[in-house]
Amino acid sequence: MTVLVPPVVPLPAETGELRAQVRGFIGAELAAGRFAPRCDSWHAAWDEDFSRRLGARGWLGMTIPVAFGGQGRSALERYVVTEELLAAGAPVAAHWVADRQTAPALLRYGTEQQKQRYLPAIARGECYVGLGLSEPDAGSDLAGVRTRAARVAGGWELTGTKVWTTGAHHAHVLTVLARSGPPDGRNRRAGLSQFLVNLPDPAVRVRPIRLLSGEHHFNEVVLDGVFIPDDMVLGEPGEGWRQVTAELAYERSGPERFLSTFPLLDCLVRQLAEQGAAGRTDAARLGDTVARLWTLRQMSLAVAGALARGDAPEVAAALVKDLGTRLENEVIDVARQLAQVEAAPSAPGLPGLLAGAVMYSPGFTLRGGTNEILRGVVARALGLR
Ligand SMILES: Cc1cc2nc3c(=O)[nH]c(=O)nc-3n(C[C@H](O)[C@H](O)[C@H](O)COP(=O)(O)OP(=O)(O)OC[C@H]3O[C@@H](n4cnc5c(N)ncnc54)[C@H](O)[C@@H]3O)c2cc1C
């Protein structure tokens, strides 16, 4: 039988104390009114002061070695901190991409100079990164990117348009996937490279793509002949596809793939308990949801353990994201059915959390690779295609 998910790694005992510290910190932040829990806080709640406070406590860049300004702690310790922050709906969007995947990518492929330049700032919560992958005609078909990297004296010139670039209007750096050479015959994955683009740059235009609510998270980013010196290539020219797909395992399996609507579920359970309102059917529905959530957490931990061992668990990561993002959406249905409340943006408690969850839910199964694409990854691993 094909084994798709690696064995679960039990969390080391010392993570219990760390978890308690993070809970204490979150409790103090809430008591001081420094944030209100939000659904999808890792995408929607940008708060640079909060990121800096996390950095000051050593809860960013946790797996970055001390020599580069990090904490030299384990991936599982980072997991514990991350899941506590997400479960609380804390505002973690500012540092999210940099801490989750840019730091590991720099550690793996970056030059000494790039590591020295960016990693300490990421660990302090002071360096934010936008991901320049998707384009108007290349989302799922990432190998079809049309942004060109032309060789020029001393470096490269990037020309093209990226789209859905979350946080690019605040970011200090963009990581850009571009075509730097021709495909190798029919292999379009060859000839792609990754570049680090410092922002702002006069040759980079960042335009908002607003949500219906007017919120500004996404952008269109136009690269108009931006010059990138050779020392800002990330990794090896031509190896962009391999590097980006390795990053995706970090992007697809974390607790953010099943906890985006957890603050809503948490509030719902508390409210029903307080009101003594949950009948047997309601309790069974909640039990079913929480049991599946727990299973997903075990799967996600299994992937985290595999990443920590240096494995590349892309298939298990794809499974976690597919199942997890569907559960995130189901939590909304459960809340609507069990709580007699209307969604109300900006309202405290359940109505506001419900409104946020509904607003952001269309993106859950799209971002980081759509669920249809992920099922293709799983089907291939099962030998079905
Ligand atoms: C909240 C959010 C944040 C995002 N942030 C970023 C970011 O920061 N940086 C970035 O680069 N991108 C970002 N994206 C873009 C995201 O990665 C793309 O939306 C996603 O990869 C899908 O690409 P697309 O939108 O071009 O859809 P398309 O690729 O056009 O797909 C449209 C539909 O067709 C289906 N489909 C396509 N190909 C196949 C196939 N071969 N088999 C079966 N079905 C298929 C897809 O599943 C989808 O349902 C973000 C998206 C969202 C929603």
Tab-separated table of C-alpha atoms and ligand atoms in Angstrom:
chain	number	residue	atom	x	y	z
A	1	MET	CA	0.000	0.000	0.000
A	2	THR	CA	1.261	3.508	-0.801
A	3	VAL	CA	1.931	5.433	2.409
A	4	LEU	CA	1.029	9.061	1.786
A	5	VAL	CA	1.510	10.544	5.237
A	6	PRO	CA	4.730	10.114	7.222
A	7	PRO	CA	4.588	8.925	10.845
A	8	VAL	CA	3.433	11.457	13.425
A	9	VAL	CA	6.148	12.888	15.605
A	10	PRO	CA	5.041	13.416	19.217
A	11	LEU	CA	5.665	16.969	20.388
A	12	PRO	CA	8.655	17.066	22.752
A	13	ALA	CA	7.723	17.564	26.424
A	14	GLU	CA	9.505	20.938	26.597
A	15	THR	CA	7.040	22.409	24.105
A	16	GLY	CA	4.432	22.380	26.889
A	17	GLU	CA	6.200	25.203	28.704
A	18	LEU	CA	6.635	27.139	25.471
A	19	ARG	CA	2.936	26.759	24.706
A	20	ALA	CA	2.071	28.094	28.161
A	21	GLN	CA	4.338	31.113	27.590
A	22	VAL	CA	2.682	31.900	24.260
A	23	ARG	CA	-0.775	31.563	25.798
A	24	GLY	CA	0.267	33.898	28.608
A	25	PHE	CA	1.515	36.451	26.077
A	26	ILE	CA	-1.666	36.226	24.007
A	27	GLY	CA	-3.805	36.591	27.138
A	28	ALA	CA	-1.894	39.744	28.099
A	29	GLU	CA	-2.194	41.188	24.577
A	30	LEU	CA	-5.938	40.550	24.562
A	31	ALA	CA	-6.362	41.989	28.042
A	32	ALA	CA	-4.484	45.124	26.956
A	33	GLY	CA	-6.778	45.439	23.930
A	34	ARG	CA	-3.838	45.180	21.545
A	35	PHE	CA	-5.716	42.924	19.148
A	36	ALA	CA	-9.131	41.399	18.625
A	37	PRO	CA	-9.279	37.786	17.345
A	38	ARG	CA	-9.880	37.572	13.598
A	39	CYS	CA	-10.488	34.778	11.151
A	40	ASP	CA	-7.804	34.340	8.497
A	41	SER	CA	-5.497	36.522	10.584
A	42	TRP	CA	-2.419	35.198	8.796
A	43	HIS	CA	-3.628	36.786	5.583
A	44	ALA	CA	-5.876	39.623	6.697
A	45	ALA	CA	-4.488	41.041	9.955
A	46	TRP	CA	-1.350	43.092	9.280
A	47	ASP	CA	0.195	44.517	12.452
A	48	GLU	CA	3.885	45.364	12.317
A	49	ASP	CA	4.075	46.263	16.032
A	50	PHE	CA	2.700	42.844	16.929
A	51	SER	CA	5.294	41.208	14.664
A	52	ARG	CA	8.062	43.166	16.382
A	53	ARG	CA	6.781	42.132	19.810
A	54	LEU	CA	6.889	38.490	18.702
A	55	GLY	CA	10.403	39.022	17.345
A	56	ALA	CA	11.520	40.543	20.643
A	57	ARG	CA	10.324	37.409	22.452
A	58	GLY	CA	12.226	35.124	20.084
A	59	TRP	CA	9.095	33.758	18.454
A	60	LEU	CA	10.001	34.695	14.894
A	61	GLY	CA	12.844	33.146	12.948
A	62	MET	CA	12.758	30.365	15.517
A	63	THR	CA	14.510	27.852	13.247
A	64	ILE	CA	17.055	30.386	11.940
A	65	PRO	CA	20.488	29.668	13.432
A	66	VAL	CA	21.695	32.035	16.148
A	67	ALA	CA	24.549	33.145	13.851
A	68	PHE	CA	21.939	34.726	11.579
A	69	GLY	CA	19.929	36.367	14.337
A	70	GLY	CA	17.477	33.517	14.908
A	71	GLN	CA	16.802	31.244	17.837
A	72	GLY	CA	18.212	27.935	16.571
A	73	ARG	CA	15.125	26.117	17.834
A	74	SER	CA	13.291	23.188	16.278
A	75	ALA	CA	10.580	23.174	13.624
A	76	LEU	CA	8.211	21.582	16.144
A	77	GLU	CA	8.773	24.391	18.639
A	78	ARG	CA	7.965	26.837	15.854
A	79	TYR	CA	4.863	24.793	15.095
A	80	VAL	CA	3.605	25.160	18.660
A	81	VAL	CA	4.024	28.951	18.626
A	82	THR	CA	2.381	29.231	15.220
A	83	GLU	CA	-0.655	27.155	16.079
A	84	GLU	CA	-1.261	29.081	19.290
A	85	LEU	CA	-1.135	32.413	17.445
A	86	LEU	CA	-3.466	31.190	14.700
A	87	ALA	CA	-5.910	29.608	17.117
A	88	ALA	CA	-6.129	32.952	18.914
A	89	GLY	CA	-6.702	34.823	15.632
A	90	ALA	CA	-3.640	36.984	16.342
A	91	PRO	CA	-2.453	39.527	13.732
A	92	VAL	CA	0.444	37.661	12.149
A	93	ALA	CA	0.116	38.647	8.468
A	94	ALA	CA	3.010	41.124	8.340
A	95	HIS	CA	5.784	38.613	8.996
A	96	TRP	CA	3.950	35.536	7.724
A	97	VAL	CA	5.551	34.863	4.352
A	98	ALA	CA	9.034	35.942	5.455
A	99	ASP	CA	9.003	33.743	8.554
A	100	ARG	CA	7.255	30.730	7.019
A	101	GLN	CA	9.024	30.280	3.734
A	102	THR	CA	11.491	33.004	2.811
A	103	ALA	CA	13.698	32.302	5.817
A	104	PRO	CA	13.934	28.538	5.074
A	105	ALA	CA	14.528	29.296	1.369
A	106	LEU	CA	17.328	31.734	2.211
A	107	LEU	CA	18.879	29.220	4.579
A	108	ARG	CA	18.791	26.566	1.896
A	109	TYR	CA	19.706	28.508	-1.223
A	110	GLY	CA	20.844	31.973	-0.154
A	111	THR	CA	24.398	33.285	-0.234
A	112	GLU	CA	26.175	34.203	2.990
A	113	GLN	CA	25.614	37.872	2.167
A	114	GLN	CA	21.868	37.363	1.539
A	115	LYS	CA	21.500	35.459	4.810
A	116	GLN	CA	23.308	38.170	6.765
A	117	ARG	CA	21.235	40.861	5.142
A	118	TYR	CA	17.728	39.454	5.534
A	119	LEU	CA	17.565	36.760	8.199
A	120	PRO	CA	18.255	38.903	11.300
A	121	ALA	CA	15.618	41.429	10.148
A	122	ILE	CA	13.099	38.619	9.532
A	123	ALA	CA	13.752	37.286	13.040
A	124	ARG	CA	13.175	40.761	14.509
A	125	GLY	CA	9.844	41.019	12.682
A	126	GLU	CA	11.115	43.921	10.592
A	127	CYS	CA	11.433	42.431	7.099
A	128	TYR	CA	8.293	41.518	5.124
A	129	VAL	CA	8.215	39.595	1.869
A	130	GLY	CA	5.788	39.315	-1.057
A	131	LEU	CA	5.609	36.165	-3.180
A	132	GLY	CA	5.832	36.942	-6.895
A	133	LEU	CA	4.678	33.674	-8.402
A	134	SER	CA	1.211	34.034	-9.985
A	135	GLU	CA	0.659	35.980	-13.187
A	136	PRO	CA	-2.450	36.931	-15.154
A	137	ASP	CA	-1.998	33.829	-17.354
A	138	ALA	CA	-0.027	31.603	-15.014
A	139	GLY	CA	-1.555	30.570	-11.693
A	140	SER	CA	-2.051	26.826	-11.517
A	141	ASP	CA	0.222	26.467	-14.530
A	142	LEU	CA	3.159	28.045	-12.743
A	143	ALA	CA	5.716	26.816	-15.273
A	144	GLY	CA	3.937	29.094	-17.751
A	145	VAL	CA	5.231	32.301	-16.107
A	146	ARG	CA	5.993	34.956	-18.685
A	147	THR	CA	7.997	37.380	-16.596
A	148	ARG	CA	11.330	37.500	-18.393
A	149	ALA	CA	14.767	37.750	-16.848
A	150	ALA	CA	17.126	39.023	-19.541
A	151	ARG	CA	20.875	38.776	-19.009
A	152	VAL	CA	22.527	42.217	-18.843
A	153	ALA	CA	25.943	43.385	-17.678
A	154	GLY	CA	26.332	42.593	-13.978
A	155	GLY	CA	22.950	40.990	-13.540
A	156	TRP	CA	19.455	40.570	-14.914
A	157	GLU	CA	16.590	42.738	-16.087
A	158	LEU	CA	13.099	41.615	-15.053
A	159	THR	CA	10.043	42.493	-17.115
A	160	GLY	CA	6.524	41.191	-16.532
A	161	THR	CA	3.423	41.346	-14.370
A	162	LYS	CA	2.669	39.451	-11.186
A	163	VAL	CA	-0.795	39.273	-9.693
A	164	TRP	CA	-2.455	38.456	-6.326
A	165	THR	CA	0.796	39.422	-4.623
A	166	THR	CA	-0.267	39.548	-0.978
A	167	GLY	CA	1.274	42.345	1.057
A	168	ALA	CA	3.481	43.698	-1.754
A	169	HIS	CA	2.414	47.239	-0.811
A	170	HIS	CA	4.142	46.843	2.576
A	171	ALA	CA	6.894	44.396	1.631
A	172	HIS	CA	10.607	45.154	1.748
A	173	VAL	CA	11.405	42.312	-0.642
A	174	LEU	CA	9.671	40.389	-3.410
A	175	THR	CA	10.729	36.907	-4.400
A	176	VAL	CA	10.088	36.668	-8.134
A	177	LEU	CA	9.930	33.552	-10.282
A	178	ALA	CA	10.916	34.435	-13.850
A	179	ARG	CA	11.950	32.771	-17.071
A	180	SER	CA	15.693	33.259	-17.413
A	181	GLY	CA	16.300	30.745	-20.164
A	182	PRO	CA	14.446	28.649	-22.724
A	183	PRO	CA	12.573	25.474	-21.749
A	184	ASP	CA	14.508	22.252	-22.217
A	185	GLY	CA	12.561	20.780	-25.118
A	186	ARG	CA	9.085	20.166	-23.749
A	187	ASN	CA	10.240	20.586	-20.165
A	188	ARG	CA	8.922	24.068	-19.313
A	189	ARG	CA	10.154	23.697	-15.741
A	190	ALA	CA	13.702	24.219	-16.965
A	191	GLY	CA	14.976	27.764	-17.477
A	192	LEU	CA	13.219	29.346	-14.486
A	193	SER	CA	15.017	31.303	-11.766
A	194	GLN	CA	14.206	33.050	-8.499
A	195	PHE	CA	15.197	36.635	-7.805
A	196	LEU	CA	15.144	38.864	-4.732
A	197	VAL	CA	13.772	42.308	-5.563
A	198	ASN	CA	14.203	45.030	-2.953
A	199	LEU	CA	11.301	47.439	-2.609
A	200	PRO	CA	10.598	50.203	-3.253
A	201	ASP	CA	12.197	50.359	-6.705
A	202	PRO	CA	11.347	52.963	-9.358
A	203	ALA	CA	10.981	50.188	-11.945
A	204	VAL	CA	8.407	48.300	-9.843
A	205	ARG	CA	4.766	49.494	-9.762
A	206	VAL	CA	2.527	48.054	-7.033
A	207	ARG	CA	-1.200	48.552	-7.648
A	208	PRO	CA	-3.957	47.489	-5.250
A	209	ILE	CA	-6.503	44.787	-6.078
A	210	ARG	CA	-9.206	45.453	-3.501
A	211	LEU	CA	-11.707	43.059	-1.955
A	212	LEU	CA	-15.412	43.875	-2.326
A	213	SER	CA	-15.196	45.332	1.194
A	214	GLY	CA	-12.511	47.766	0.023
A	215	GLU	CA	-9.786	45.992	2.024
A	216	HIS	CA	-6.372	45.987	0.418
A	217	HIS	CA	-4.420	42.741	0.759
A	218	PHE	CA	-3.543	41.822	-2.826
A	219	ASN	CA	-1.692	43.640	-5.542
A	220	GLU	CA	-0.764	43.626	-9.146
A	221	VAL	CA	2.985	44.148	-9.440
A	222	VAL	CA	4.435	45.411	-12.702
A	223	LEU	CA	8.164	44.845	-13.188
A	224	ASP	CA	9.256	47.307	-15.832
A	225	GLY	CA	12.829	46.390	-16.690
A	226	VAL	CA	13.945	46.264	-13.052
A	227	PHE	CA	17.693	45.646	-12.695
A	228	ILE	CA	18.690	42.784	-10.400
A	229	PRO	CA	22.405	42.431	-9.673
A	230	ASP	CA	23.865	38.924	-9.824
A	231	ASP	CA	24.148	38.772	-6.051
A	232	MET	CA	20.346	39.026	-5.763
A	233	VAL	CA	19.658	35.786	-7.615
A	234	LEU	CA	18.255	33.320	-5.085
A	235	GLY	CA	19.910	29.940	-5.540
A	236	GLU	CA	21.102	28.735	-8.922
A	237	PRO	CA	19.920	30.289	-12.193
A	238	GLY	CA	17.703	27.713	-13.920
A	239	GLU	CA	16.808	25.961	-10.641
A	240	GLY	CA	13.779	28.143	-9.851
A	241	TRP	CA	11.196	25.400	-10.335
A	242	ARG	CA	12.898	22.971	-7.957
A	243	GLN	CA	13.378	25.694	-5.341
A	244	VAL	CA	9.813	26.992	-5.538
A	245	THR	CA	8.205	23.567	-5.324
A	246	ALA	CA	10.330	22.717	-2.279
A	247	GLU	CA	9.037	25.940	-0.652
A	248	LEU	CA	5.481	24.839	-1.326
A	249	ALA	CA	5.740	21.994	1.197
A	250	TYR	CA	6.246	24.688	3.854
A	251	GLU	CA	3.402	26.673	2.393
A	252	ARG	CA	0.838	23.892	2.145
A	253	SER	CA	1.001	21.853	5.310
A	254	GLY	CA	1.159	24.283	8.211
A	255	PRO	CA	-1.573	24.832	10.782
A	256	GLU	CA	-2.776	27.854	8.766
A	257	ARG	CA	-4.340	25.370	6.361
A	258	PHE	CA	-6.941	24.243	8.864
A	259	LEU	CA	-7.045	27.017	11.482
A	260	SER	CA	-8.146	30.032	9.387
A	261	THR	CA	-11.667	29.791	10.819
A	262	PHE	CA	-10.708	28.319	14.206
A	263	PRO	CA	-11.436	31.598	16.092
A	264	LEU	CA	-15.024	31.290	14.807
A	265	LEU	CA	-15.314	27.660	15.923
A	266	ASP	CA	-13.816	28.488	19.306
A	267	CYS	CA	-16.249	31.374	19.836
A	268	LEU	CA	-19.183	29.233	18.688
A	269	VAL	CA	-18.391	26.428	21.120
A	270	ARG	CA	-17.954	28.866	24.015
A	271	GLN	CA	-21.208	30.652	23.205
A	272	LEU	CA	-23.226	27.455	22.904
A	273	ALA	CA	-21.713	26.170	26.142
A	274	GLU	CA	-22.496	29.415	27.985
A	275	GLN	CA	-26.071	29.392	26.741
A	276	GLY	CA	-26.434	25.676	27.426
A	277	ALA	CA	-27.832	25.751	23.924
A	278	ALA	CA	-26.250	22.745	22.272
A	279	GLY	CA	-28.665	19.870	21.882
A	280	ARG	CA	-27.557	16.313	21.080
A	281	THR	CA	-27.555	16.917	17.336
A	282	ASP	CA	-25.574	20.128	17.675
A	283	ALA	CA	-23.077	18.467	19.987
A	284	ALA	CA	-22.626	15.615	17.496
A	285	ARG	CA	-22.016	18.106	14.675
A	286	LEU	CA	-19.439	19.970	16.734
A	287	GLY	CA	-17.826	16.706	17.814
A	288	ASP	CA	-17.503	15.594	14.201
A	289	THR	CA	-15.872	18.905	13.232
A	290	VAL	CA	-13.446	18.938	16.148
A	291	ALA	CA	-12.486	15.284	15.612
A	292	ARG	CA	-11.601	16.004	11.995
A	293	LEU	CA	-9.685	19.076	13.044
A	294	TRP	CA	-7.659	16.942	15.431
A	295	THR	CA	-6.902	14.395	12.702
A	296	LEU	CA	-5.713	17.155	10.405
A	297	ARG	CA	-3.489	18.510	13.136
A	298	GLN	CA	-1.870	15.089	13.474
A	299	MET	CA	-1.300	14.957	9.710
A	300	SER	CA	0.108	18.473	9.695
A	301	LEU	CA	2.435	17.588	12.577
A	302	ALA	CA	3.568	14.540	10.607
A	303	VAL	CA	4.532	16.811	7.715
A	304	ALA	CA	6.282	19.239	10.091
A	305	GLY	CA	8.283	16.315	11.483
A	306	ALA	CA	9.231	15.170	7.979
A	307	LEU	CA	10.334	18.698	7.021
A	308	ALA	CA	12.418	18.858	10.192
A	309	ARG	CA	14.159	15.624	9.125
A	310	GLY	CA	14.978	17.196	5.758
A	311	ASP	CA	12.450	15.119	3.808
A	312	ALA	CA	10.245	16.599	1.061
A	313	PRO	CA	6.694	15.495	1.936
A	314	GLU	CA	4.904	17.275	-0.949
A	315	VAL	CA	2.137	14.683	-1.238
A	316	ALA	CA	1.223	14.708	2.447
A	317	ALA	CA	1.363	18.514	2.393
A	318	ALA	CA	-1.064	18.544	-0.545
A	319	LEU	CA	-3.434	16.250	1.385
A	320	VAL	CA	-3.345	18.477	4.476
A	321	LYS	CA	-4.138	21.545	2.427
A	322	ASP	CA	-6.964	19.929	0.473
A	323	LEU	CA	-8.675	18.422	3.529
A	324	GLY	CA	-7.843	21.332	5.823
A	325	THR	CA	-9.142	24.137	3.615
A	326	ARG	CA	-12.383	22.249	3.043
A	327	LEU	CA	-12.836	21.890	6.783
A	328	GLU	CA	-12.203	25.624	7.222
A	329	ASN	CA	-15.184	26.253	4.962
A	330	GLU	CA	-17.340	23.675	6.729
A	331	VAL	CA	-16.764	25.459	10.031
A	332	ILE	CA	-18.639	28.412	8.512
A	333	ASP	CA	-21.614	26.183	7.654
A	334	VAL	CA	-21.606	24.708	11.162
A	335	ALA	CA	-21.556	28.178	12.737
A	336	ARG	CA	-24.392	29.373	10.528
A	337	GLN	CA	-26.518	26.368	11.377
A	338	LEU	CA	-25.876	26.186	15.102
A	339	ALA	CA	-25.770	29.864	16.060
A	340	GLN	CA	-28.726	32.035	15.317
A	341	VAL	CA	-26.661	35.094	14.382
A	342	GLU	CA	-26.306	37.282	11.345
A	343	ALA	CA	-22.814	37.985	10.054
A	344	ALA	CA	-21.895	41.601	10.807
A	345	PRO	CA	-18.519	43.000	9.708
A	346	SER	CA	-16.656	44.880	12.471
A	347	ALA	CA	-19.034	43.584	15.180
A	348	PRO	CA	-17.376	41.929	18.188
A	349	GLY	CA	-17.738	38.212	18.865
A	350	LEU	CA	-19.523	35.670	16.723
A	351	PRO	CA	-21.179	38.033	14.175
A	352	GLY	CA	-17.866	39.707	13.322
A	353	LEU	CA	-15.914	36.454	13.196
A	354	LEU	CA	-18.589	34.925	10.969
A	355	ALA	CA	-18.488	37.928	8.628
A	356	GLY	CA	-14.692	37.729	8.331
A	357	ALA	CA	-14.774	33.995	7.695
A	358	VAL	CA	-17.410	34.362	4.974
A	359	MET	CA	-15.540	37.253	3.376
A	360	TYR	CA	-12.209	35.463	3.138
A	361	SER	CA	-13.443	31.928	2.503
A	362	PRO	CA	-13.354	31.985	-1.324
A	363	GLY	CA	-9.580	32.155	-1.134
A	364	PHE	CA	-9.042	29.214	1.228
A	365	THR	CA	-9.034	26.509	-1.438
A	366	LEU	CA	-7.255	28.669	-4.036
A	367	ARG	CA	-4.186	30.171	-2.407
A	368	GLY	CA	-0.988	28.136	-2.332
A	369	GLY	CA	-2.224	25.957	-5.211
A	370	THR	CA	-5.876	25.117	-5.811
A	371	ASN	CA	-7.418	21.970	-4.375
A	372	GLU	CA	-7.964	20.556	-7.870
A	373	ILE	CA	-4.240	20.834	-8.556
A	374	LEU	CA	-3.423	19.283	-5.170
A	375	ARG	CA	-5.690	16.333	-5.865
A	376	GLY	CA	-3.726	15.839	-9.066
A	377	VAL	CA	-0.527	15.670	-6.975
A	378	VAL	CA	-2.109	13.038	-4.710
A	379	ALA	CA	-3.530	11.067	-7.642
A	380	ARG	CA	-0.106	10.938	-9.263
A	381	ALA	CA	1.430	9.617	-6.036
A	382	LEU	CA	-1.230	6.897	-5.976
A	383	GLY	CA	-0.342	5.954	-9.559
A	384	LEU	CA	-3.756	7.050	-10.794
A	385	ARG	CA	-2.492	9.467	-13.454
B	1	LIG	C1	-6.000	34.733	-0.652
B	1	LIG	C2	-5.024	34.524	-1.770
B	1	LIG	C3	-3.715	34.953	-1.634
B	1	LIG	C4	-2.813	34.768	-2.683
B	1	LIG	N1	-1.527	35.244	-2.519
B	1	LIG	C5	-0.646	35.086	-3.531
B	1	LIG	C6	0.676	35.620	-3.410
B	1	LIG	O1	1.015	36.243	-2.412
B	1	LIG	N2	1.531	35.442	-4.428
B	1	LIG	C7	1.181	34.773	-5.558
B	1	LIG	O2	2.026	34.614	-6.439
B	1	LIG	N3	-0.074	34.281	-5.718
B	1	LIG	C8	-0.994	34.429	-4.741
B	1	LIG	N4	-2.268	33.957	-4.886
B	1	LIG	C9	-2.659	33.367	-6.172
B	1	LIG	C10	-2.886	31.861	-6.106
B	1	LIG	O3	-1.680	31.166	-5.942
B	1	LIG	C11	-3.609	31.489	-7.423
B	1	LIG	O4	-4.883	32.097	-7.374
B	1	LIG	C12	-3.747	30.006	-7.602
B	1	LIG	O5	-2.504	29.393	-7.791
B	1	LIG	C13	-4.668	29.683	-8.802
B	1	LIG	O6	-4.257	30.329	-9.948
B	1	LIG	P1	-5.288	31.206	-10.810
B	1	LIG	O7	-5.965	32.169	-9.894
B	1	LIG	O8	-4.540	31.749	-11.988
B	1	LIG	O9	-6.404	30.172	-11.304
B	1	LIG	P2	-6.334	29.222	-12.569
B	1	LIG	O10	-5.029	28.513	-12.623
B	1	LIG	O11	-6.765	30.006	-13.767
B	1	LIG	O12	-7.461	28.172	-12.195
B	1	LIG	C14	-8.866	28.474	-12.321
B	1	LIG	C15	-9.640	27.220	-11.924
B	1	LIG	O13	-9.306	26.144	-12.814
B	1	LIG	C16	-8.844	25.006	-12.076
B	1	LIG	N5	-7.738	24.356	-12.802
B	1	LIG	C17	-6.672	24.971	-13.388
B	1	LIG	N6	-5.843	24.052	-13.926
B	1	LIG	C18	-6.389	22.830	-13.665
B	1	LIG	C19	-5.985	21.480	-13.934
B	1	LIG	N7	-4.849	21.221	-14.589
B	1	LIG	N8	-6.773	20.480	-13.494
B	1	LIG	C20	-7.932	20.747	-12.800
B	1	LIG	N9	-8.363	22.001	-12.525
B	1	LIG	C21	-7.602	23.032	-12.934
B	1	LIG	C22	-8.310	25.567	-10.767
B	1	LIG	O14	-8.379	24.595	-9.745
B	1	LIG	C23	-9.292	26.724	-10.508
B	1	LIG	O15	-10.444	26.250	-9.880
B	1	LIG	C24	-3.203	34.136	-3.881
B	1	LIG	C25	-4.528	33.714	-4.022
B	1	LIG	C26	-5.436	33.912	-2.994
B	1	LIG	C27	-6.860	33.468	-3.190
